[in-house]
Amino acid sequence: MKKIFFLFIVLGSLNLIWAQNFNTKNNKNIPIVSVSIPPQAFFIEKIAGNTLKVNIILPSNTNEHHFEFKPSIMKKLEQSEIYFTIGLEFEKIFIDKFHHNFPNLEIINMQKNIKLLDFQDSHHGEQKDPHTWLDPILVQTMALNIYDALAQKYPENKNFYKENLNKFLAELDNLNLQISSKLENTKQKEFIVYHPSWAYFAKRYHLIQIPVEILGKEPKIKELKQLITFIKNKHIKTIFVQNGFPENAAKALARQCDAQIYVINHLSKDWEKELLNVSDALSKALK
Ligand SMILES: [Zn+2]
């Protein structure tokens, strides 16, 4: 009886060791790729399914233009096989360091083959507008870029990725049609948004974004007064504000113009749902 009991314990612990080994081995086998912002993770997961783990550098409630790189982020990047960039300022500062510190880390520009607009929020258009991820048709180009990079790096999954790519491209066509139909009959074309991240979206759906923020800062009294006059003349009743950006100027504006604040999240990981929500809110606001 003692012997049998002992055997059970041995078998039990062997089983435990085996399970632990198996789990770590399994986790180790899943390659990690990094991205800058949550919507990029949404796009990659659409194509890669669960063949990859996606490490997101920026949380969704931060200002993507004023972001400081921390050593803990470097650690996560070190474990990654690919880093997909999206044209943000902090990436440029660190790309040289990446090449030097992590020679094996492949860096892929997710915006390849996209014609970038001048950034409305920079001096004399010296900077390109990075917010391409808010236009479903441009996201199709990004999906192709993701597919190319993954098919080359992980050829064993190529067919799976191709199938997922085609599905995702069709979903994006459908999303584009849904947004178009929500916004095609709006009387008003101008919408007020705190941070000018909607230029590509506005261009696609024939709208005009009017930012509250000027050159990345809260507007001065004079600029605010001009904006108030504009909002009153146009009878605008909604001001869109992004999560993670200062709301004071927008709130002051809303009070003075008898308008409402509508909070949006242009960095949401739940990307498709967020675009549909914003479209609904815009369609209501611009009726
Ligand atoms: Zn931005």
PDB file of C-alpha atoms and ligand atoms in Angstrom:
ATOM      1  CA  MET A   1       0.000   0.000   0.000  1.00  0.00           C
ATOM      2  CA  LYS A   2       2.818   2.364   0.928  1.00  0.00           C
ATOM      3  CA  LYS A   3       4.544   1.546  -2.365  1.00  0.00           C
ATOM      4  CA  ILE A   4       1.449   2.286  -4.376  1.00  0.00           C
ATOM      5  CA  PHE A   5       0.954   5.545  -2.524  1.00  0.00           C
ATOM      6  CA  PHE A   6       4.587   6.461  -3.225  1.00  0.00           C
ATOM      7  CA  LEU A   7       4.141   5.614  -6.893  1.00  0.00           C
ATOM      8  CA  PHE A   8       1.147   7.923  -7.062  1.00  0.00           C
ATOM      9  CA  ILE A   9       3.164  10.781  -5.647  1.00  0.00           C
ATOM     10  CA  VAL A  10       6.008  10.192  -8.090  1.00  0.00           C
ATOM     11  CA  LEU A  11       3.668   9.929 -11.031  1.00  0.00           C
ATOM     12  CA  GLY A  12       1.771  12.980  -9.837  1.00  0.00           C
ATOM     13  CA  SER A  13       4.872  15.153  -9.610  1.00  0.00           C
ATOM     14  CA  LEU A  14       6.195  13.862 -12.927  1.00  0.00           C
ATOM     15  CA  ASN A  15       2.909  14.861 -14.456  1.00  0.00           C
ATOM     16  CA  LEU A  16       3.186  18.297 -12.876  1.00  0.00           C
ATOM     17  CA  ILE A  17       6.745  18.763 -14.151  1.00  0.00           C
ATOM     18  CA  TRP A  18       5.710  17.637 -17.604  1.00  0.00           C
ATOM     19  CA  ALA A  19       2.731  20.024 -17.622  1.00  0.00           C
ATOM     20  CA  GLN A  20       4.921  22.924 -16.522  1.00  0.00           C
ATOM     21  CA  ASN A  21       7.534  22.167 -19.146  1.00  0.00           C
ATOM     22  CA  PHE A  22       4.904  21.832 -21.777  1.00  0.00           C
ATOM     23  CA  ASN A  23       3.341  25.192 -20.857  1.00  0.00           C
ATOM     24  CA  THR A  24       6.571  27.143 -20.817  1.00  0.00           C
ATOM     25  CA  LYS A  25       7.672  25.471 -24.006  1.00  0.00           C
ATOM     26  CA  ASN A  26       4.364  26.370 -25.572  1.00  0.00           C
ATOM     27  CA  ASN A  27       4.589  29.983 -24.470  1.00  0.00           C
ATOM     28  CA  LYS A  28       8.150  30.202 -25.675  1.00  0.00           C
ATOM     29  CA  ASN A  29       7.127  28.869 -29.043  1.00  0.00           C
ATOM     30  CA  ILE A  30       4.723  31.711 -29.698  1.00  0.00           C
ATOM     31  CA  PRO A  31       6.726  34.552 -31.222  1.00  0.00           C
ATOM     32  CA  ILE A  32       6.175  38.064 -29.894  1.00  0.00           C
ATOM     33  CA  VAL A  33       5.785  41.091 -32.132  1.00  0.00           C
ATOM     34  CA  SER A  34       5.523  44.684 -30.906  1.00  0.00           C
ATOM     35  CA  VAL A  35       3.381  47.597 -32.042  1.00  0.00           C
ATOM     36  CA  SER A  36       3.156  51.227 -30.933  1.00  0.00           C
ATOM     37  CA  ILE A  37      -0.598  51.622 -30.387  1.00  0.00           C
ATOM     38  CA  PRO A  38      -3.591  49.343 -29.609  1.00  0.00           C
ATOM     39  CA  PRO A  39      -5.355  49.587 -33.028  1.00  0.00           C
ATOM     40  CA  GLN A  40      -2.263  48.056 -34.677  1.00  0.00           C
ATOM     41  CA  ALA A  41      -2.647  45.048 -32.372  1.00  0.00           C
ATOM     42  CA  PHE A  42      -6.259  44.696 -33.539  1.00  0.00           C
ATOM     43  CA  PHE A  43      -5.068  44.601 -37.177  1.00  0.00           C
ATOM     44  CA  ILE A  44      -2.268  42.100 -36.545  1.00  0.00           C
ATOM     45  CA  GLU A  45      -4.487  39.750 -34.556  1.00  0.00           C
ATOM     46  CA  LYS A  46      -6.982  39.745 -37.441  1.00  0.00           C
ATOM     47  CA  ILE A  47      -4.291  38.286 -39.695  1.00  0.00           C
ATOM     48  CA  ALA A  48      -2.116  36.305 -37.285  1.00  0.00           C
ATOM     49  CA  GLY A  49      -4.903  34.809 -35.126  1.00  0.00           C
ATOM     50  CA  ASN A  50      -3.238  33.212 -32.114  1.00  0.00           C
ATOM     51  CA  THR A  51       0.020  32.333 -33.879  1.00  0.00           C
ATOM     52  CA  LEU A  52       1.626  35.463 -32.378  1.00  0.00           C
ATOM     53  CA  LYS A  53       1.588  37.449 -29.163  1.00  0.00           C
ATOM     54  CA  VAL A  54       1.294  41.193 -29.672  1.00  0.00           C
ATOM     55  CA  ASN A  55       3.053  43.540 -27.262  1.00  0.00           C
ATOM     56  CA  ILE A  56       1.515  47.049 -27.276  1.00  0.00           C
ATOM     57  CA  ILE A  57       3.832  49.896 -26.269  1.00  0.00           C
ATOM     58  CA  LEU A  58       1.288  52.688 -25.647  1.00  0.00           C
ATOM     59  CA  PRO A  59      -1.723  52.343 -23.359  1.00  0.00           C
ATOM     60  CA  SER A  60      -4.965  53.576 -24.962  1.00  0.00           C
ATOM     61  CA  ASN A  61      -5.406  56.582 -22.652  1.00  0.00           C
ATOM     62  CA  THR A  62      -2.133  58.361 -23.469  1.00  0.00           C
ATOM     63  CA  ASN A  63      -1.226  61.188 -25.783  1.00  0.00           C
ATOM     64  CA  GLU A  64       0.652  59.408 -28.548  1.00  0.00           C
ATOM     65  CA  HIS A  65       2.697  62.537 -29.386  1.00  0.00           C
ATOM     66  CA  HIS A  66       4.090  63.104 -25.902  1.00  0.00           C
ATOM     67  CA  PHE A  67       5.225  59.699 -24.882  1.00  0.00           C
ATOM     68  CA  GLU A  68       8.399  58.800 -23.067  1.00  0.00           C
ATOM     69  CA  PHE A  69      10.143  55.517 -23.588  1.00  0.00           C
ATOM     70  CA  LYS A  70      10.958  53.621 -20.396  1.00  0.00           C
ATOM     71  CA  PRO A  71      13.542  50.845 -19.842  1.00  0.00           C
ATOM     72  CA  SER A  72      10.728  48.348 -19.157  1.00  0.00           C
ATOM     73  CA  ILE A  73       9.519  48.931 -22.713  1.00  0.00           C
ATOM     74  CA  MET A  74      12.971  48.173 -24.079  1.00  0.00           C
ATOM     75  CA  LYS A  75      12.850  44.845 -22.260  1.00  0.00           C
ATOM     76  CA  LYS A  76       9.646  43.848 -23.993  1.00  0.00           C
ATOM     77  CA  LEU A  77      10.977  44.955 -27.345  1.00  0.00           C
ATOM     78  CA  GLU A  78      14.052  42.837 -26.777  1.00  0.00           C
ATOM     79  CA  GLN A  79      11.847  39.728 -26.760  1.00  0.00           C
ATOM     80  CA  SER A  80      10.070  40.730 -29.981  1.00  0.00           C
ATOM     81  CA  GLU A  81      10.886  39.456 -33.446  1.00  0.00           C
ATOM     82  CA  ILE A  82       9.201  42.295 -35.372  1.00  0.00           C
ATOM     83  CA  TYR A  83       8.314  45.859 -34.403  1.00  0.00           C
ATOM     84  CA  PHE A  84       5.578  47.477 -36.523  1.00  0.00           C
ATOM     85  CA  THR A  85       5.855  51.291 -36.491  1.00  0.00           C
ATOM     86  CA  ILE A  86       3.101  53.810 -37.333  1.00  0.00           C
ATOM     87  CA  GLY A  87       4.944  57.104 -37.881  1.00  0.00           C
ATOM     88  CA  LEU A  88       4.842  58.469 -34.320  1.00  0.00           C
ATOM     89  CA  GLU A  89       7.477  60.861 -33.009  1.00  0.00           C
ATOM     90  CA  PHE A  90       8.794  58.622 -30.242  1.00  0.00           C
ATOM     91  CA  GLU A  91       9.514  55.823 -32.723  1.00  0.00           C
ATOM     92  CA  LYS A  92      11.904  57.980 -34.740  1.00  0.00           C
ATOM     93  CA  ILE A  93      13.882  58.917 -31.663  1.00  0.00           C
ATOM     94  CA  PHE A  94      14.473  55.294 -30.798  1.00  0.00           C
ATOM     95  CA  ILE A  95      14.819  53.549 -34.140  1.00  0.00           C
ATOM     96  CA  ASP A  96      18.591  54.054 -34.278  1.00  0.00           C
ATOM     97  CA  LYS A  97      18.864  52.642 -30.771  1.00  0.00           C
ATOM     98  CA  PHE A  98      16.806  49.615 -31.820  1.00  0.00           C
ATOM     99  CA  HIS A  99      19.162  48.882 -34.699  1.00  0.00           C
ATOM    100  CA  HIS A 100      22.126  49.131 -32.403  1.00  0.00           C
ATOM    101  CA  ASN A 101      20.774  47.271 -29.357  1.00  0.00           C
ATOM    102  CA  PHE A 102      18.597  44.669 -31.044  1.00  0.00           C
ATOM    103  CA  PRO A 103      20.148  43.798 -34.415  1.00  0.00           C
ATOM    104  CA  ASN A 104      17.739  40.851 -34.761  1.00  0.00           C
ATOM    105  CA  LEU A 105      14.597  42.936 -34.307  1.00  0.00           C
ATOM    106  CA  GLU A 106      12.989  43.533 -37.669  1.00  0.00           C
ATOM    107  CA  ILE A 107      11.355  46.956 -38.041  1.00  0.00           C
ATOM    108  CA  ILE A 108       8.396  47.179 -40.409  1.00  0.00           C
ATOM    109  CA  ASN A 109       6.736  50.461 -41.363  1.00  0.00           C
ATOM    110  CA  MET A 110       3.023  49.705 -41.268  1.00  0.00           C
ATOM    111  CA  GLN A 111       2.308  52.837 -43.360  1.00  0.00           C
ATOM    112  CA  LYS A 112       4.355  51.690 -46.369  1.00  0.00           C
ATOM    113  CA  ASN A 113       2.643  52.636 -49.689  1.00  0.00           C
ATOM    114  CA  ILE A 114       0.300  55.120 -47.979  1.00  0.00           C
ATOM    115  CA  LYS A 115       0.417  58.713 -49.169  1.00  0.00           C
ATOM    116  CA  LEU A 116       0.695  60.704 -45.948  1.00  0.00           C
ATOM    117  CA  LEU A 117      -0.935  64.111 -45.485  1.00  0.00           C
ATOM    118  CA  ASP A 118       0.846  67.061 -43.911  1.00  0.00           C
ATOM    119  CA  PHE A 119      -0.007  67.192 -40.220  1.00  0.00           C
ATOM    120  CA  GLN A 120      -2.471  70.019 -39.568  1.00  0.00           C
ATOM    121  CA  ASP A 121      -0.997  70.332 -36.098  1.00  0.00           C
ATOM    122  CA  SER A 122       2.618  71.068 -37.040  1.00  0.00           C
ATOM    123  CA  HIS A 123       4.487  74.189 -38.123  1.00  0.00           C
ATOM    124  CA  HIS A 124       4.166  74.704 -41.908  1.00  0.00           C
ATOM    125  CA  GLY A 125       3.404  71.047 -42.545  1.00  0.00           C
ATOM    126  CA  GLU A 126       6.910  69.993 -41.563  1.00  0.00           C
ATOM    127  CA  GLN A 127       5.553  66.794 -40.114  1.00  0.00           C
ATOM    128  CA  LYS A 128       3.428  64.093 -41.737  1.00  0.00           C
ATOM    129  CA  ASP A 129       0.118  63.159 -40.183  1.00  0.00           C
ATOM    130  CA  PRO A 130       0.464  59.683 -38.607  1.00  0.00           C
ATOM    131  CA  HIS A 131      -3.256  59.032 -37.890  1.00  0.00           C
ATOM    132  CA  THR A 132      -3.789  56.736 -40.884  1.00  0.00           C
ATOM    133  CA  TRP A 133      -5.291  54.001 -38.692  1.00  0.00           C
ATOM    134  CA  LEU A 134      -8.645  55.822 -38.514  1.00  0.00           C
ATOM    135  CA  ASP A 135      -9.465  55.253 -42.205  1.00  0.00           C
ATOM    136  CA  PRO A 136     -10.633  51.676 -43.003  1.00  0.00           C
ATOM    137  CA  ILE A 137      -9.431  51.920 -46.616  1.00  0.00           C
ATOM    138  CA  LEU A 138      -5.912  52.902 -45.552  1.00  0.00           C
ATOM    139  CA  VAL A 139      -6.059  50.070 -43.021  1.00  0.00           C
ATOM    140  CA  GLN A 140      -6.435  47.731 -46.017  1.00  0.00           C
ATOM    141  CA  THR A 141      -2.982  48.844 -47.185  1.00  0.00           C
ATOM    142  CA  MET A 142      -1.676  48.302 -43.647  1.00  0.00           C
ATOM    143  CA  ALA A 143      -3.217  44.815 -43.625  1.00  0.00           C
ATOM    144  CA  LEU A 144      -1.287  43.995 -46.821  1.00  0.00           C
ATOM    145  CA  ASN A 145       1.913  45.303 -45.222  1.00  0.00           C
ATOM    146  CA  ILE A 146       1.303  43.132 -42.159  1.00  0.00           C
ATOM    147  CA  TYR A 147       0.604  40.097 -44.329  1.00  0.00           C
ATOM    148  CA  ASP A 148       3.790  40.595 -46.391  1.00  0.00           C
ATOM    149  CA  ALA A 149       5.932  40.892 -43.261  1.00  0.00           C
ATOM    150  CA  LEU A 150       4.372  37.901 -41.482  1.00  0.00           C
ATOM    151  CA  ALA A 151       4.316  35.629 -44.548  1.00  0.00           C
ATOM    152  CA  GLN A 152       7.995  36.291 -45.063  1.00  0.00           C
ATOM    153  CA  LYS A 153       8.968  35.805 -41.434  1.00  0.00           C
ATOM    154  CA  TYR A 154       6.715  32.808 -40.714  1.00  0.00           C
ATOM    155  CA  PRO A 155       6.260  31.049 -44.092  1.00  0.00           C
ATOM    156  CA  GLU A 156       4.838  27.947 -42.370  1.00  0.00           C
ATOM    157  CA  ASN A 157       1.653  29.984 -41.642  1.00  0.00           C
ATOM    158  CA  LYS A 158       1.426  31.692 -45.025  1.00  0.00           C
ATOM    159  CA  ASN A 159      -1.832  30.066 -46.171  1.00  0.00           C
ATOM    160  CA  PHE A 160      -3.530  30.751 -42.842  1.00  0.00           C
ATOM    161  CA  TYR A 161      -2.430  34.403 -42.978  1.00  0.00           C
ATOM    162  CA  LYS A 162      -3.610  34.745 -46.590  1.00  0.00           C
ATOM    163  CA  GLU A 163      -7.059  33.433 -45.710  1.00  0.00           C
ATOM    164  CA  ASN A 164      -7.302  35.803 -42.732  1.00  0.00           C
ATOM    165  CA  LEU A 165      -6.060  38.711 -44.838  1.00  0.00           C
ATOM    166  CA  ASN A 166      -8.809  38.177 -47.416  1.00  0.00           C
ATOM    167  CA  LYS A 167     -11.443  37.958 -44.689  1.00  0.00           C
ATOM    168  CA  PHE A 168     -10.163  41.134 -43.036  1.00  0.00           C
ATOM    169  CA  LEU A 169     -10.047  43.051 -46.355  1.00  0.00           C
ATOM    170  CA  ALA A 170     -13.707  42.134 -46.929  1.00  0.00           C
ATOM    171  CA  GLU A 171     -14.617  43.230 -43.379  1.00  0.00           C
ATOM    172  CA  LEU A 172     -12.907  46.563 -43.988  1.00  0.00           C
ATOM    173  CA  ASP A 173     -14.845  47.070 -47.240  1.00  0.00           C
ATOM    174  CA  ASN A 174     -18.017  46.383 -45.328  1.00  0.00           C
ATOM    175  CA  LEU A 175     -17.045  48.735 -42.489  1.00  0.00           C
ATOM    176  CA  ASN A 176     -16.278  51.480 -45.017  1.00  0.00           C
ATOM    177  CA  LEU A 177     -19.754  51.063 -46.544  1.00  0.00           C
ATOM    178  CA  GLN A 178     -21.401  51.154 -43.124  1.00  0.00           C
ATOM    179  CA  ILE A 179     -19.603  54.361 -42.142  1.00  0.00           C
ATOM    180  CA  SER A 180     -20.333  55.959 -45.536  1.00  0.00           C
ATOM    181  CA  SER A 181     -24.038  55.281 -45.190  1.00  0.00           C
ATOM    182  CA  LYS A 182     -24.072  56.714 -41.646  1.00  0.00           C
ATOM    183  CA  LEU A 183     -22.372  59.926 -42.778  1.00  0.00           C
ATOM    184  CA  GLU A 184     -23.519  60.534 -46.348  1.00  0.00           C
ATOM    185  CA  ASN A 185     -26.598  62.589 -45.493  1.00  0.00           C
ATOM    186  CA  THR A 186     -25.117  64.927 -42.908  1.00  0.00           C
ATOM    187  CA  LYS A 187     -25.988  68.584 -43.550  1.00  0.00           C
ATOM    188  CA  GLN A 188     -23.129  69.969 -41.516  1.00  0.00           C
ATOM    189  CA  LYS A 189     -19.628  69.035 -42.686  1.00  0.00           C
ATOM    190  CA  GLU A 190     -17.456  70.638 -39.986  1.00  0.00           C
ATOM    191  CA  PHE A 191     -16.949  68.875 -36.673  1.00  0.00           C
ATOM    192  CA  ILE A 192     -15.016  70.118 -33.649  1.00  0.00           C
ATOM    193  CA  VAL A 193     -12.447  67.755 -32.175  1.00  0.00           C
ATOM    194  CA  TYR A 194      -9.888  68.460 -29.460  1.00  0.00           C
ATOM    195  CA  HIS A 195      -6.899  66.766 -31.135  1.00  0.00           C
ATOM    196  CA  PRO A 196      -6.668  66.699 -34.961  1.00  0.00           C
ATOM    197  CA  SER A 197      -6.369  62.941 -35.411  1.00  0.00           C
ATOM    198  CA  TRP A 198      -9.258  62.584 -37.869  1.00  0.00           C
ATOM    199  CA  ALA A 199      -7.836  64.092 -41.088  1.00  0.00           C
ATOM    200  CA  TYR A 200      -7.797  60.814 -43.057  1.00  0.00           C
ATOM    201  CA  PHE A 201     -11.223  59.826 -41.759  1.00  0.00           C
ATOM    202  CA  ALA A 202     -12.612  63.289 -42.593  1.00  0.00           C
ATOM    203  CA  LYS A 203     -11.121  63.149 -46.088  1.00  0.00           C
ATOM    204  CA  ARG A 204     -12.577  59.701 -46.761  1.00  0.00           C
ATOM    205  CA  TYR A 205     -16.104  60.683 -45.663  1.00  0.00           C
ATOM    206  CA  HIS A 206     -16.123  64.265 -46.985  1.00  0.00           C
ATOM    207  CA  LEU A 207     -16.087  65.981 -43.614  1.00  0.00           C
ATOM    208  CA  ILE A 208     -13.904  68.777 -42.203  1.00  0.00           C
ATOM    209  CA  GLN A 209     -12.243  68.477 -38.804  1.00  0.00           C
ATOM    210  CA  ILE A 210     -11.790  71.700 -36.833  1.00  0.00           C
ATOM    211  CA  PRO A 211      -9.284  71.119 -34.013  1.00  0.00           C
ATOM    212  CA  VAL A 212      -9.412  72.865 -30.634  1.00  0.00           C
ATOM    213  CA  GLU A 213      -5.744  72.130 -29.946  1.00  0.00           C
ATOM    214  CA  ILE A 214      -3.280  74.329 -31.813  1.00  0.00           C
ATOM    215  CA  LEU A 215       0.241  73.020 -32.489  1.00  0.00           C
ATOM    216  CA  GLY A 216      -0.211  70.401 -29.798  1.00  0.00           C
ATOM    217  CA  LYS A 217      -1.197  72.937 -27.133  1.00  0.00           C
ATOM    218  CA  GLU A 218      -4.388  74.260 -25.592  1.00  0.00           C
ATOM    219  CA  PRO A 219      -5.601  77.308 -27.547  1.00  0.00           C
ATOM    220  CA  LYS A 220      -4.886  80.857 -26.335  1.00  0.00           C
ATOM    221  CA  ILE A 221      -7.734  83.213 -25.363  1.00  0.00           C
ATOM    222  CA  LYS A 222      -7.790  84.871 -28.792  1.00  0.00           C
ATOM    223  CA  GLU A 223      -7.908  81.542 -30.626  1.00  0.00           C
ATOM    224  CA  LEU A 224     -10.579  80.282 -28.271  1.00  0.00           C
ATOM    225  CA  LYS A 225     -12.731  83.362 -28.951  1.00  0.00           C
ATOM    226  CA  GLN A 226     -12.476  82.793 -32.712  1.00  0.00           C
ATOM    227  CA  LEU A 227     -13.506  79.194 -32.256  1.00  0.00           C
ATOM    228  CA  ILE A 228     -16.492  80.199 -30.096  1.00  0.00           C
ATOM    229  CA  THR A 229     -17.722  82.578 -32.786  1.00  0.00           C
ATOM    230  CA  PHE A 230     -17.321  79.858 -35.409  1.00  0.00           C
ATOM    231  CA  ILE A 231     -19.203  77.256 -33.318  1.00  0.00           C
ATOM    232  CA  LYS A 232     -22.041  79.670 -32.574  1.00  0.00           C
ATOM    233  CA  ASN A 233     -22.389  80.738 -36.207  1.00  0.00           C
ATOM    234  CA  LYS A 234     -22.498  77.131 -37.356  1.00  0.00           C
ATOM    235  CA  HIS A 235     -24.854  76.072 -34.524  1.00  0.00           C
ATOM    236  CA  ILE A 236     -22.475  73.236 -33.584  1.00  0.00           C
ATOM    237  CA  LYS A 237     -23.654  71.398 -30.464  1.00  0.00           C
ATOM    238  CA  THR A 238     -21.041  68.657 -29.946  1.00  0.00           C
ATOM    239  CA  ILE A 239     -17.331  68.843 -29.174  1.00  0.00           C
ATOM    240  CA  PHE A 240     -15.364  65.620 -29.536  1.00  0.00           C
ATOM    241  CA  VAL A 241     -12.598  65.035 -27.027  1.00  0.00           C
ATOM    242  CA  GLN A 242     -10.066  62.165 -26.987  1.00  0.00           C
ATOM    243  CA  ASN A 243      -9.385  60.067 -23.958  1.00  0.00           C
ATOM    244  CA  GLY A 244      -6.079  61.047 -22.363  1.00  0.00           C
ATOM    245  CA  PHE A 245      -6.044  64.613 -23.696  1.00  0.00           C
ATOM    246  CA  PRO A 246      -6.702  67.687 -21.527  1.00  0.00           C
ATOM    247  CA  GLU A 247     -10.394  68.457 -21.441  1.00  0.00           C
ATOM    248  CA  ASN A 248     -10.265  71.943 -19.878  1.00  0.00           C
ATOM    249  CA  ALA A 249     -10.281  73.949 -23.087  1.00  0.00           C
ATOM    250  CA  ALA A 250     -12.964  71.721 -24.574  1.00  0.00           C
ATOM    251  CA  LYS A 251     -15.106  72.020 -21.436  1.00  0.00           C
ATOM    252  CA  ALA A 252     -14.753  75.810 -21.410  1.00  0.00           C
ATOM    253  CA  LEU A 253     -15.735  75.838 -25.061  1.00  0.00           C
ATOM    254  CA  ALA A 254     -18.718  73.593 -24.465  1.00  0.00           C
ATOM    255  CA  ARG A 255     -19.946  75.838 -21.616  1.00  0.00           C
ATOM    256  CA  GLN A 256     -19.644  78.999 -23.669  1.00  0.00           C
ATOM    257  CA  CYS A 257     -21.345  77.521 -26.724  1.00  0.00           C
ATOM    258  CA  ASP A 258     -23.982  75.518 -24.906  1.00  0.00           C
ATOM    259  CA  ALA A 259     -22.535  72.381 -26.509  1.00  0.00           C
ATOM    260  CA  GLN A 260     -21.951  68.846 -25.231  1.00  0.00           C
ATOM    261  CA  ILE A 261     -18.680  66.971 -24.810  1.00  0.00           C
ATOM    262  CA  TYR A 262     -18.477  63.577 -26.485  1.00  0.00           C
ATOM    263  CA  VAL A 263     -15.521  61.428 -25.432  1.00  0.00           C
ATOM    264  CA  ILE A 264     -13.927  59.299 -28.134  1.00  0.00           C
ATOM    265  CA  ASN A 265     -10.923  57.009 -28.061  1.00  0.00           C
ATOM    266  CA  HIS A 266      -8.825  57.088 -31.216  1.00  0.00           C
ATOM    267  CA  LEU A 267      -6.406  54.562 -29.652  1.00  0.00           C
ATOM    268  CA  SER A 268      -9.023  51.982 -28.726  1.00  0.00           C
ATOM    269  CA  LYS A 269      -8.050  48.338 -29.155  1.00  0.00           C
ATOM    270  CA  ASP A 270     -11.708  47.701 -29.934  1.00  0.00           C
ATOM    271  CA  TRP A 271     -11.022  49.542 -33.165  1.00  0.00           C
ATOM    272  CA  GLU A 272     -13.969  48.626 -35.363  1.00  0.00           C
ATOM    273  CA  LYS A 273     -16.532  49.266 -32.630  1.00  0.00           C
ATOM    274  CA  GLU A 274     -14.957  52.632 -31.829  1.00  0.00           C
ATOM    275  CA  LEU A 275     -15.089  53.754 -35.477  1.00  0.00           C
ATOM    276  CA  LEU A 276     -18.764  52.804 -35.654  1.00  0.00           C
ATOM    277  CA  ASN A 277     -19.496  54.624 -32.362  1.00  0.00           C
ATOM    278  CA  VAL A 278     -17.748  57.776 -33.567  1.00  0.00           C
ATOM    279  CA  SER A 279     -19.624  57.575 -36.876  1.00  0.00           C
ATOM    280  CA  ASP A 280     -22.945  57.300 -35.049  1.00  0.00           C
ATOM    281  CA  ALA A 281     -22.073  60.244 -32.824  1.00  0.00           C
ATOM    282  CA  LEU A 282     -20.959  62.299 -35.833  1.00  0.00           C
ATOM    283  CA  SER A 283     -24.060  61.447 -37.786  1.00  0.00           C
ATOM    284  CA  LYS A 284     -26.181  62.668 -34.840  1.00  0.00           C
ATOM    285  CA  ALA A 285     -24.071  65.798 -34.300  1.00  0.00           C
ATOM    286  CA  LEU A 286     -24.001  66.797 -37.977  1.00  0.00           C
ATOM    287  CA  LYS A 287     -27.667  66.163 -38.818  1.00  0.00           C
TER     288      LYS A 287
HETATM  289 ZN    ZN B   1      -2.452  62.208 -32.491  1.00  0.00          ZN
END
